[in-house]
Coordinates of C-alpha atoms in Angstrom, one line a residue:
X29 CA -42.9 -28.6 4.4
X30 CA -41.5 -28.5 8.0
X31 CA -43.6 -28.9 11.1
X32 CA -45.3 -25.9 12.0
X33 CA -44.9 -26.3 16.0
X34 CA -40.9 -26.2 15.1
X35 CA -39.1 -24.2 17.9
X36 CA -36.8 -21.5 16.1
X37 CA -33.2 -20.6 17.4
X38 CA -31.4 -17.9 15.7
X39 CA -30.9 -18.5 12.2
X40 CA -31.6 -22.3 12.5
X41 CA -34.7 -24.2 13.5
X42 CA -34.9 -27.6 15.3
X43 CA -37.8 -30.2 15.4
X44 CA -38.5 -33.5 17.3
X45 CA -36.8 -36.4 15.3
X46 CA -40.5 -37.9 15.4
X47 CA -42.0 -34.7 13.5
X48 CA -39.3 -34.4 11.2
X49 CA -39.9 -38.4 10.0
X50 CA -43.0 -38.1 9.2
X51 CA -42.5 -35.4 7.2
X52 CA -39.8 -36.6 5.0
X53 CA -38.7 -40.4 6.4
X54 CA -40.1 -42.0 2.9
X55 CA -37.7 -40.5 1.1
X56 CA -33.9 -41.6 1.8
X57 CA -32.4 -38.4 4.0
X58 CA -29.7 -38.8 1.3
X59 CA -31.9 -37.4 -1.3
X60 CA -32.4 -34.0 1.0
X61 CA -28.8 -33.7 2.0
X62 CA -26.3 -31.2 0.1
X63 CA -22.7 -31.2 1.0
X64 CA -20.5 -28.3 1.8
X65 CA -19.6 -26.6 -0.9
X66 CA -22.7 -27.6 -3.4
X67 CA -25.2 -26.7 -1.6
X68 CA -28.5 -25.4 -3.3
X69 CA -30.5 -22.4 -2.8
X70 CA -33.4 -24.6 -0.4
X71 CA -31.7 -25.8 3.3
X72 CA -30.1 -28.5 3.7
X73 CA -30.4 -30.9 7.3
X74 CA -27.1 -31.5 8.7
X75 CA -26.5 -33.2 12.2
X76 CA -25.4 -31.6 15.1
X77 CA -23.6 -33.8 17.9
X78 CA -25.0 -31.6 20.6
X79 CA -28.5 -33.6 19.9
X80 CA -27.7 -36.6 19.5
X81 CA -27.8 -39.2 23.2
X82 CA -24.1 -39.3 24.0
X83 CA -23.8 -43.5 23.1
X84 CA -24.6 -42.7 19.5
X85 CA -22.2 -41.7 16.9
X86 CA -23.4 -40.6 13.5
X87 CA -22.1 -41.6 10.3
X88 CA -19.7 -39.5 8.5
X89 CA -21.7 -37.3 6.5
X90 CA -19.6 -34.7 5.3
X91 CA -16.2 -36.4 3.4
X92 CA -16.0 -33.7 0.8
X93 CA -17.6 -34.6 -2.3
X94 CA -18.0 -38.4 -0.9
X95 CA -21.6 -39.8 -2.0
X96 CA -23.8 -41.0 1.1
X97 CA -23.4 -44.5 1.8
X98 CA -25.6 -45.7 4.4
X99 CA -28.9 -46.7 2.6
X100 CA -29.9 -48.7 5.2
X101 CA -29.1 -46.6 8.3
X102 CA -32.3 -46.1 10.6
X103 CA -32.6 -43.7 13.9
X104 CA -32.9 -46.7 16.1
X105 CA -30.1 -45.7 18.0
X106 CA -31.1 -42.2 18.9
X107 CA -33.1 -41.1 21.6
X108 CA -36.8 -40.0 21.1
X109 CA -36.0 -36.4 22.3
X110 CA -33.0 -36.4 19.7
X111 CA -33.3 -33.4 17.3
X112 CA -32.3 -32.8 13.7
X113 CA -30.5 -29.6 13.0
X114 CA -31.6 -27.4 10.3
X115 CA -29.7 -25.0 8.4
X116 CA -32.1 -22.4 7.4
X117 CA -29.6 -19.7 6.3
X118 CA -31.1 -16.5 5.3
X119 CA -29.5 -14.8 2.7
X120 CA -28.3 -11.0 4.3
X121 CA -27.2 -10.3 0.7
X122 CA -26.7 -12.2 -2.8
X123 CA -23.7 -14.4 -2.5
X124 CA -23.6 -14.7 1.8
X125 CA -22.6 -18.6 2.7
X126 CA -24.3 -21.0 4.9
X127 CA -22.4 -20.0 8.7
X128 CA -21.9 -24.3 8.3
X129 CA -19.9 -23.5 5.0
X130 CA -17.7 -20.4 6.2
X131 CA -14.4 -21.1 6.9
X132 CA -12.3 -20.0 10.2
X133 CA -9.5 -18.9 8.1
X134 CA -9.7 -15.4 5.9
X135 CA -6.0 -14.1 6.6
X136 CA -3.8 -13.6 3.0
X137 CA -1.1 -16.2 2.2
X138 CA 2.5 -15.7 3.0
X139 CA 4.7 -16.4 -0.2
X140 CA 8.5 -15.4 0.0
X141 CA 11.4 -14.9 -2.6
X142 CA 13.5 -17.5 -3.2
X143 CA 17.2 -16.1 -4.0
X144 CA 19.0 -18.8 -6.3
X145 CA 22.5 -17.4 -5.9
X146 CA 24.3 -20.4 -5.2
X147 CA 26.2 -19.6 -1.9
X148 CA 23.0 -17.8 -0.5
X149 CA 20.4 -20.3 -2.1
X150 CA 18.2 -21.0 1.5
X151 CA 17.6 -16.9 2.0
X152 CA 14.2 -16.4 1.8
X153 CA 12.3 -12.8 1.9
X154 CA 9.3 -11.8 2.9
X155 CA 6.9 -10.8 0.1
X156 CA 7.2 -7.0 1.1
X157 CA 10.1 -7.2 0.4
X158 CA 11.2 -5.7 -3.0
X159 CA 14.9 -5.2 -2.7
X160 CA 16.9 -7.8 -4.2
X161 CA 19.5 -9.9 -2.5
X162 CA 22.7 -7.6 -2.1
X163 CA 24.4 -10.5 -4.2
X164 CA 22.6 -10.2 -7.0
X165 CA 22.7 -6.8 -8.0
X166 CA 23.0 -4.7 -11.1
X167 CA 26.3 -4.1 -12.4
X168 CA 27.6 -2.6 -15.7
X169 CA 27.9 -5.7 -17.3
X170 CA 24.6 -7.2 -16.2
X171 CA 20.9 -6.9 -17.5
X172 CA 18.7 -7.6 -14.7
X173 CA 14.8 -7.8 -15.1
X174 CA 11.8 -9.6 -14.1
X175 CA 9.1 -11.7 -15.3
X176 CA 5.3 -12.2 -14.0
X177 CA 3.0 -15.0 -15.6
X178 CA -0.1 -14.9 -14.2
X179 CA -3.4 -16.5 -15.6
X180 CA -6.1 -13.8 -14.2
X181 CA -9.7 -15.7 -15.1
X182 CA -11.5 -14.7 -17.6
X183 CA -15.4 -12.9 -16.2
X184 CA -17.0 -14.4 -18.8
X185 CA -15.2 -17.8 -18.4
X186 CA -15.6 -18.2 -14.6
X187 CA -19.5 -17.4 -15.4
X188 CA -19.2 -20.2 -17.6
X189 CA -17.9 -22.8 -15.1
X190 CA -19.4 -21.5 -12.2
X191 CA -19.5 -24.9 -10.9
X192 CA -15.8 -24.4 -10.2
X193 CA -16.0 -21.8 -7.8
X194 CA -19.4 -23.3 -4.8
X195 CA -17.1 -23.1 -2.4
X196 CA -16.3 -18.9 -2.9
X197 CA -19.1 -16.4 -1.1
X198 CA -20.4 -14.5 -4.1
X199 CA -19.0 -11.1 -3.8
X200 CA -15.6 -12.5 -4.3
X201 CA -16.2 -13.2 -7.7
X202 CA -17.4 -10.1 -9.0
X203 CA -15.4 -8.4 -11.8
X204 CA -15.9 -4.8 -10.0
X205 CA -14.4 -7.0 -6.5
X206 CA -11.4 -8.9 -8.9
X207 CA -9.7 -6.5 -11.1
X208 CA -8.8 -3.7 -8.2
X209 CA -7.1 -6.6 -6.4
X210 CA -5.7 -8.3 -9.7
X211 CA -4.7 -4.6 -10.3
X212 CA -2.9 -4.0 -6.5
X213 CA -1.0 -7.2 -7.2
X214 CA 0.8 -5.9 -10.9
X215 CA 1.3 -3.1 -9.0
X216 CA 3.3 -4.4 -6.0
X217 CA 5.4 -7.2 -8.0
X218 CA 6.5 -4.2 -10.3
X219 CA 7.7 -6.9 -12.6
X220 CA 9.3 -5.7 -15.9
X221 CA 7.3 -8.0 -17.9
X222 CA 3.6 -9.2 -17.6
X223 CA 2.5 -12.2 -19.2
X224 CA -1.4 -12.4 -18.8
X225 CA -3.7 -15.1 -20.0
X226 CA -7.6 -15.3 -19.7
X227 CA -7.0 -11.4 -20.5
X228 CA -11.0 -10.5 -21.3
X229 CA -11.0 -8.8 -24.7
X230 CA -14.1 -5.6 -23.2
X231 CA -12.3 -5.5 -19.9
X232 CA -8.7 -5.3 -21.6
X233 CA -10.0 -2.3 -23.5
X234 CA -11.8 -0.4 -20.7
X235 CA -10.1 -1.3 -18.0
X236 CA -6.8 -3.7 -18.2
X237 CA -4.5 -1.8 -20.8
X238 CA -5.4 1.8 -20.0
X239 CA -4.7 0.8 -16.1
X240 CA -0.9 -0.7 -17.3
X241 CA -0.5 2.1 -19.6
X242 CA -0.4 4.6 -16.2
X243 CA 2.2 2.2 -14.7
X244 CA 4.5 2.7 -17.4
X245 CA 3.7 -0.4 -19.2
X246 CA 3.1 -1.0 -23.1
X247 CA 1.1 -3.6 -24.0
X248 CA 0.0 -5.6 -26.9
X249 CA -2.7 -8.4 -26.8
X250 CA -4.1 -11.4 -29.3
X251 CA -7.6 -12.5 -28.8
X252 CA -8.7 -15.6 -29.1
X253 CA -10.1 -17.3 -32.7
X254 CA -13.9 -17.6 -33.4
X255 CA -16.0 -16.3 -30.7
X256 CA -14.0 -16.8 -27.6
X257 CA -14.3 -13.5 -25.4
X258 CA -10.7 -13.4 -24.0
X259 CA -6.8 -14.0 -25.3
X260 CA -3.4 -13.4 -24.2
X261 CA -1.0 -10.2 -23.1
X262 CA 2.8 -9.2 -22.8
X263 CA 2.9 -6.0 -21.2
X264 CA 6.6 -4.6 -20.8
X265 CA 7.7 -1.6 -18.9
X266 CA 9.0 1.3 -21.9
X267 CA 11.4 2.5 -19.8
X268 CA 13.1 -1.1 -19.8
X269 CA 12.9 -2.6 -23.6
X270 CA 12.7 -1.3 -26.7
X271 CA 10.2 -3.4 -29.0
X272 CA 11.1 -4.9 -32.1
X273 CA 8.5 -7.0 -33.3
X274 CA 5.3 -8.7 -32.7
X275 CA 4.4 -12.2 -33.7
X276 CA 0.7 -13.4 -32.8
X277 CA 0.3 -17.0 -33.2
X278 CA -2.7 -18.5 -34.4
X279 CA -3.6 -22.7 -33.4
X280 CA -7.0 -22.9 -35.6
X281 CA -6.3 -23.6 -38.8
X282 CA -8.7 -24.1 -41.2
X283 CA -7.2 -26.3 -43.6
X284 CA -6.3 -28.9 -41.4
X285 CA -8.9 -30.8 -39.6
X286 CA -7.0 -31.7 -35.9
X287 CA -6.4 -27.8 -34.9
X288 CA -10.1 -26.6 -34.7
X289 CA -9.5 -25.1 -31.4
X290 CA -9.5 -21.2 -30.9
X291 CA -6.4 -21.1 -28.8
X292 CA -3.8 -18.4 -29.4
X293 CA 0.2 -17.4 -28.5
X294 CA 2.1 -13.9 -28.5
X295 CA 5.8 -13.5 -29.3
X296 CA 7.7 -10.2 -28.9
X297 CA 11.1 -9.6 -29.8
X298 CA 12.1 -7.1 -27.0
X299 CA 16.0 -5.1 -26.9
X300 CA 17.0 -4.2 -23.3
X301 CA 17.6 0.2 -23.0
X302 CA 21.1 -0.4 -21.8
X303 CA 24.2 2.1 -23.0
X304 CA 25.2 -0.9 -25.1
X305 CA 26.9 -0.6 -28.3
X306 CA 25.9 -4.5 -28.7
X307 CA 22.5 -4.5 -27.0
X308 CA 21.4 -8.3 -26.7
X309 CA 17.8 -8.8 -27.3
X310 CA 15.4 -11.3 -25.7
X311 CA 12.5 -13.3 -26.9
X312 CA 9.6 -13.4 -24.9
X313 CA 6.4 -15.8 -25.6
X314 CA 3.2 -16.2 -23.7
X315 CA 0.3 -19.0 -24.9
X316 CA -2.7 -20.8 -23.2
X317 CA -2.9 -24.1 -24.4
X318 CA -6.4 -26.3 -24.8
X319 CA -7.4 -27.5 -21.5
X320 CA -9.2 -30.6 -22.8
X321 CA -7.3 -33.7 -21.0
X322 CA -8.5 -35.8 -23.6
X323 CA -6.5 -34.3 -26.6
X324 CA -2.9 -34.5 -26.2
X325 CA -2.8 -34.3 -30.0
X326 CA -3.8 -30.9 -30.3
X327 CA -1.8 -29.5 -27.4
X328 CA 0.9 -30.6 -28.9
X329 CA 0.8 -29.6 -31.7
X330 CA 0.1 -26.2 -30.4
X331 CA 3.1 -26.4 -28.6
X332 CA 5.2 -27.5 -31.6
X333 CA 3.4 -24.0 -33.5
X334 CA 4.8 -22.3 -30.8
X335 CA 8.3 -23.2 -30.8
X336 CA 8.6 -22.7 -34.5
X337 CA 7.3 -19.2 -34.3
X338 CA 9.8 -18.7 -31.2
X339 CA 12.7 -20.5 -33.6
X340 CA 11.6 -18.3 -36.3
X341 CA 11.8 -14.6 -34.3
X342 CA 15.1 -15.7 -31.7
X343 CA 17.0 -17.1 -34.6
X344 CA 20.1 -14.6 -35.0
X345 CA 22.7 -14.4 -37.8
X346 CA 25.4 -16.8 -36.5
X347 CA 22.8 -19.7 -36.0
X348 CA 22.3 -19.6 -32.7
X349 CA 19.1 -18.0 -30.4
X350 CA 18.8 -15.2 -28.5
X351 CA 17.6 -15.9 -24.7
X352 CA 13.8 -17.1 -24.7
X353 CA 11.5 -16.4 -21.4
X354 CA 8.2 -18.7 -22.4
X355 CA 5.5 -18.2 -19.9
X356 CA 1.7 -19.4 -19.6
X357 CA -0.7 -21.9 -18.3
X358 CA 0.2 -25.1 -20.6
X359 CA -2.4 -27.0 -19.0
X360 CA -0.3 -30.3 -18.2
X361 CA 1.5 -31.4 -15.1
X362 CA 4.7 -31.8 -14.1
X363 CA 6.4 -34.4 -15.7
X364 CA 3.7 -34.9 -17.6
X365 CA 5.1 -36.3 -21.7
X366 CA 4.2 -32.3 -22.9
X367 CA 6.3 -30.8 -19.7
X368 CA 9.3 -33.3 -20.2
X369 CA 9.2 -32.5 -24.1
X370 CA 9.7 -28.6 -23.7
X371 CA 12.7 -29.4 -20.7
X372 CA 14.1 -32.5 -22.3
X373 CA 14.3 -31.4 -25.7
X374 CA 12.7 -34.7 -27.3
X375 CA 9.7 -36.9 -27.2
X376 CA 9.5 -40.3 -28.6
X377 CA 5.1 -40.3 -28.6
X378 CA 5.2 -43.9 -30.5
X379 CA 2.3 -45.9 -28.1
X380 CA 1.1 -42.6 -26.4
X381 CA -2.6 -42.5 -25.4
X382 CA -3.8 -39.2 -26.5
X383 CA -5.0 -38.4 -22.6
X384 CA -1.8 -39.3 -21.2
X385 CA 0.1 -36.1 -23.3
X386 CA -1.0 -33.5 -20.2
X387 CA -1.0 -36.1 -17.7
X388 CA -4.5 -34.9 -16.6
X389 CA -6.2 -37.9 -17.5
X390 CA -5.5 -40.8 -14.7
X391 CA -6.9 -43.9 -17.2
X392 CA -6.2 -44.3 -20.8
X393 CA -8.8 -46.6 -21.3
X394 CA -10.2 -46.7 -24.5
X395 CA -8.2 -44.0 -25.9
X396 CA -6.7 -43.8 -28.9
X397 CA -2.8 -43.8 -29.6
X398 CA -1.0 -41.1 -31.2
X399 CA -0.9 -41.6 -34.7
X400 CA 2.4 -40.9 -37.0
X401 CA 3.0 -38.1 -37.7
X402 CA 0.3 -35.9 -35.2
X403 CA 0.1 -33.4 -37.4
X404 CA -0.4 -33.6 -41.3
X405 CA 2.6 -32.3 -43.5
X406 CA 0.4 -29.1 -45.0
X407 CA 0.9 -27.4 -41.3
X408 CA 4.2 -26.7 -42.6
X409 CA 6.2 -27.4 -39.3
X410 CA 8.7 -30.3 -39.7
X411 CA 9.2 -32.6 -36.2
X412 CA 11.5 -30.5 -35.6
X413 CA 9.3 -27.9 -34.3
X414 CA 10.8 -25.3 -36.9
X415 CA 8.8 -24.0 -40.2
X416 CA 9.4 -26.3 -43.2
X417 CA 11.8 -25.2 -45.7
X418 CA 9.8 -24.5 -49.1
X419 CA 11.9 -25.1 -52.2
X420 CA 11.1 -25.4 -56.1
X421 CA 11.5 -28.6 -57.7
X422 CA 15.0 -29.6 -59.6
X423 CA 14.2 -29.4 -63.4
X424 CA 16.2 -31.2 -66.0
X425 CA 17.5 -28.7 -68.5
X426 CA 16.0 -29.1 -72.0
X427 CA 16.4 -27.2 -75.6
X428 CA 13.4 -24.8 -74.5
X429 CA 13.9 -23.8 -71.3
X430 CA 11.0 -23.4 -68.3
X431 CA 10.0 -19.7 -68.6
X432 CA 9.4 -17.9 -65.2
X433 CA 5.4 -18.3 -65.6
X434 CA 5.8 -22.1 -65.9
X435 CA 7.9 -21.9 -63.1
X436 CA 5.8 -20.1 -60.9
X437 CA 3.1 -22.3 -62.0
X438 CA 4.8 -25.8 -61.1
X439 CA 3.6 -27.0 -57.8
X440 CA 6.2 -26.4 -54.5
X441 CA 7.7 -29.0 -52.8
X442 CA 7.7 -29.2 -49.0
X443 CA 10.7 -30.9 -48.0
X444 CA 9.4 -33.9 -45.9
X445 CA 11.2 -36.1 -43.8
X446 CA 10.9 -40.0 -42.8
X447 CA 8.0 -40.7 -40.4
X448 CA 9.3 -40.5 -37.1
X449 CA 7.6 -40.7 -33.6
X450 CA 10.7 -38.3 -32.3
X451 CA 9.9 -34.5 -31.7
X452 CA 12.5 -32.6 -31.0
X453 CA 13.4 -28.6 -30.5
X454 CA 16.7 -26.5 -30.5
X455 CA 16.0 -24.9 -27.1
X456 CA 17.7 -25.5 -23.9
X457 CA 14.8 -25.0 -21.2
X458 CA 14.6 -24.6 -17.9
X459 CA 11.5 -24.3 -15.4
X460 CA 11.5 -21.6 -13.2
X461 CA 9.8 -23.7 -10.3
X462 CA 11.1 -27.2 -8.9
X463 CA 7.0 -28.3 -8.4
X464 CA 7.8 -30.4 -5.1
X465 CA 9.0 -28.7 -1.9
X466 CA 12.2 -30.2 -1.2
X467 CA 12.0 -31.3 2.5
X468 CA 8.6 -32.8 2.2
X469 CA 8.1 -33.6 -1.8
X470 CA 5.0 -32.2 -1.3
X471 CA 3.5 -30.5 -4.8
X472 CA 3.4 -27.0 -5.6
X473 CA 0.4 -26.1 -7.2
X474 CA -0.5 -22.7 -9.3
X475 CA -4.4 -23.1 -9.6
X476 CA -6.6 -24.6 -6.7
X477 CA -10.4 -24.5 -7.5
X478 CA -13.4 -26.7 -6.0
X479 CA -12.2 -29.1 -8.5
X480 CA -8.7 -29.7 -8.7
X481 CA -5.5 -28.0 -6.8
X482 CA -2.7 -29.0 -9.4
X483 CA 0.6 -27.2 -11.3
X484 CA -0.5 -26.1 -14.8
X485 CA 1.3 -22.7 -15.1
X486 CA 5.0 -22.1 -15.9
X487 CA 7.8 -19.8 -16.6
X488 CA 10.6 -21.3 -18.9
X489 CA 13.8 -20.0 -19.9
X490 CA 16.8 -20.8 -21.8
X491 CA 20.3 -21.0 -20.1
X492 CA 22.9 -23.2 -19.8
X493 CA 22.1 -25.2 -16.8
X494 CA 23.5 -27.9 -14.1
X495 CA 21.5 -30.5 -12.7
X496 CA 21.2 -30.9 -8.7
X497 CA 21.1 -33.6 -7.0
X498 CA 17.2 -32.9 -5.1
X499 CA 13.9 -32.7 -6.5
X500 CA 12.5 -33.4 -10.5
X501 CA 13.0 -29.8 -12.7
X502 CA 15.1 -28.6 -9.6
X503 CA 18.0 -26.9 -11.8
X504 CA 19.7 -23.6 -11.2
X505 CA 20.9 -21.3 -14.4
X506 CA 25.4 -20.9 -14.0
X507 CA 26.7 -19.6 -17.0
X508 CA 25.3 -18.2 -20.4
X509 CA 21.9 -17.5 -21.2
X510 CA 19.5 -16.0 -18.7
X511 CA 20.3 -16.7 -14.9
X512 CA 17.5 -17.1 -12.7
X513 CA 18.1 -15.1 -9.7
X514 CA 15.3 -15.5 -7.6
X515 CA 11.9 -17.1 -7.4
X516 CA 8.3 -16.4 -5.8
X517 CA 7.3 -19.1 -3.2
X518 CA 4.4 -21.0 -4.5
X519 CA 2.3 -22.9 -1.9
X520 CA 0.7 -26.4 -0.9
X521 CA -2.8 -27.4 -1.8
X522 CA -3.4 -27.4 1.6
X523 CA -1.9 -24.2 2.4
X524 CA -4.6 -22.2 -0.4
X525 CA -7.2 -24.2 1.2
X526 CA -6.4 -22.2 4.6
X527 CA -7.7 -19.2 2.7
X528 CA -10.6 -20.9 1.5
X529 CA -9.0 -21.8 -1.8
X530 CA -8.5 -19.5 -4.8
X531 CA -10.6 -17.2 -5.6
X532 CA -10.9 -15.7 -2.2
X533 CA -11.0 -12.1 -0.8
X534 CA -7.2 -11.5 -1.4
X535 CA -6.3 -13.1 -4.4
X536 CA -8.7 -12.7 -7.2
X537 CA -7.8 -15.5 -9.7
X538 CA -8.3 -19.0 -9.5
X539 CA -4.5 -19.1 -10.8
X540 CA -1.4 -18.2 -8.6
X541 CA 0.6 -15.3 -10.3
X542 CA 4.2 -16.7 -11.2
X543 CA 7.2 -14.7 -10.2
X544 CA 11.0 -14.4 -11.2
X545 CA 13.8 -12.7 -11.4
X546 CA 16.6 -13.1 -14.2
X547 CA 20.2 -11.8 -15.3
X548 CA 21.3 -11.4 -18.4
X549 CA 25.3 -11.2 -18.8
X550 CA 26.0 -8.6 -21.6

């Protein structure tokens, strides 16, 4: 209880040091305090310079999330007229902030496009700005479209981990508040494709589908396993592709012990509506891996389900694959073992500590190592990352022959190969983004959050690509394939935090949306 002769100011009170220690000095002020950002429904003292005697500096309180170290401090150094300030913020409405807690800055971020063609590479436009470079323009023998990935937060979810999100005022996090300005952002990228993860399985229905639906977009969706509450989308314009199939991709499997996570992928097979006689087609694919840092094992071997379902649906008749756009939030870092095995191609995992897969986890400590293979051979996908090939058994010819019911009754034979540590695909990927900014090698980051401001998200595709000389993943698409034209800007931790972070009153997910723009040579 607080001194009852305490003179009131405003919205905050202030008491005589001496009142205020008798009150409360047996208990360490530590144990009273509550930092920015995790503060609690009762006040919390914080200490304002103004009342402090001019020769005495306090100790610093406030380092963000930095535990209070000075047991042994005592007031001896401040005057007997110093005061201790006390936040007493009165709640106008339900989610209102602390005024010590609300930031200066509210203004919207600034991203621009990013043109990649090669003698125009350092033009940059303003978001607004929807027009393409002149250079890169449609032409009779060119496919141009574009590709959105954007991880939109899951209601139920951010509920969930509520923890995650101290530092947003309340309102901001209300469904009713996100989805018009989730909404007013698919609405002015007008990308051709949508890739959508954390897509709530009620709110798709109500809400999210019938929405796209009015924008000219067709849309198919694949919940999550078990009880999850959300799953993944591909939404593409009608007027742009023609659909030719849908492959939903389930990771739980019940028969084998290591994939008992509810995690889910989409594949579409999509044909351009060109006046083509020989109208290419293009695979698109859209997951959301398992966040655990701890279990590299299962992401990839989610991953490696993935690819074979991509192998399976962008395998053409001559052997070779059709052009592959593979979106989501793979929940692993930049140059991370997982992000190196989808560019590189190959992954030698012999030695790997399971937490070191995502590159989440700082310390392997005590981890276990990969084991040989990571998956068991009755998942059917070789290390390879391609379905298994099934064949019957060779049998010896004899004087009475097998008949068709023995056959059918003698066991199949999965083709295995020698245990290897090597996983390898057939695809040729590139990342959309380079993840460092070039001048400064500051990181990019997709998803900021009171936790963590990090790069989890991607947009791959398949081209035939040249290295440059600059940062990591920095690679521009030439010739074949898809060509990346241009690029959204994605932005510093620090420059999200300038907006109090992510969620905020402009952007409504705790996940950047990914933007880009390809060619496709017909």
């Amino acid at each position: 209880m607080l001194p009852h002769h305490q003179k009131s100011l405003g919205r905050d009170w202030t008491t005589p040091w001496e009142n205020l220690q008798r009150c409360c000095w047996n208990r360490h002020i530590s144990s009273c305090m509550r930092w920015p950002g995790h503060y609690s429904r009762a006040p919390y003292p914080y200490f304002s310079s103004r009342h402090f005697s001019l020769n005495w500096r306090p100790p610093c309180l406030f380092e963000s999330r930095t535990p209070f170290q000075y047991w042994n401090w005592r007031p001896d150094n401040l005057s007997q007229t110093s005061l201790i300030h006390l936040s007493s913020y009165i709640m106008n409405s339900e989610g209102d902030e602390p005024s010590s807690k609300r930031r200066k800055h509210q203004g919207a971020i600034q991203r621009h496009w990013e043109y990649m063609c090669n003698h125009n590479k350092d033009k940059t436009k303003i978001l607004g700005d929807q027009n393409v470079d002149p250079t890169c323009e449609d032409s009779d023998n060119k496919f141009d479209f574009s590709v959105m990935s954007y991880n939109i937060l899951s209601q139920d979810l951010l509920e969930d981990n509520s923890h995650l999100y101290r530092h947003c005022r309340r309102p901001v996090l209300h469904w009713s508040f996100r989805f018009p300005n989730i909404l007013k952002e698919i609405k002015h990228f007008d990308a051709d494709v949508l890739c959508l993860q954390e897509v709530q399985e009620d709110h798709y229905g109500a809400e999210i589908r019938p929405s796209l639906e009015s924008l000219g977009y067709h849309c198919e969706y694949k919940m999550r396993t078990g009880r999850k509450p959300d799953g993944c989308a591909i939404c593409f314009k009608h007027s742009k592709f023609a659909l030719l199939s849908v492959n939903p991709v389930e990771f739980y499997r019940r028969d084998v012990p290591l994939l008992d996570r509810d995690n889910v992928g989409l594949v579409l097979l999509l044909q351009p509506k060109i006046p083509s006689a020989a109208s290419p087609v293009i695979c698109v694919a859209n997951t959301h891996l398992l966040y655990n840092p701890r279990r590299g094992d299962i992401k990839l071997t989610q991953l490696a389900m993935l690819l074979a379902e991509i192998s399976s649906v962008a395998h053409q008749k001559d052997g070779s694959f059709c052009p592959i756009v593979m979106c989501g939030d793979f929940n692993s870092v930049p140059g991370s073992p997982l992000y190196s095995f989808i560019k590189e191609g190959k992954l030698n995992y012999e030695g790997l500590a399971i937490g070191k897969v995502s590159g989440q986890e700082q310390s392997s400590r005590g981890q276990r190592i990969l084991s040989i293979p990571i998956w068991p051979p009755n998942l059917g996908i070789s290390q390879n990352c391609v379905y298994e090939v099934q064949q019957l058994p060779k049998v010896e010819k004899t004087d009475s022959d097998l008949t068709q019911t023995e056959l059918d009754k003698t066991e199949v034979l999965v083709t295995t190969e020698k245990l290897s540590s090597n996983l390898q695909h057939h695809f040729s990927l590139s990342s959309v983004y380079s993840h460092y900014f070039p001048d400064t090698g500051i990181p990019e980051v997709t998803t900021c959050h009171s936790r963590s401001a990090i790069t989890v998200d991607y947009i791959f595709y398949s081209a035939e690509k040249e290295d440059v000389a600059e940062q990591p993943g920095s690679e521009v698409a030439l010739v074949g394939g898809l060509k990346l034209l241009a690029r959204l800007s994605l932005l510093t931790e620090q420059d999200l935090w300038t907006v109090n972070g992510l969620p905020n009153e402009n952007n409504s997910s705790d996940h950047l949306p990914l933007l880009a723009k390809f060619r496709l040579e017909l």
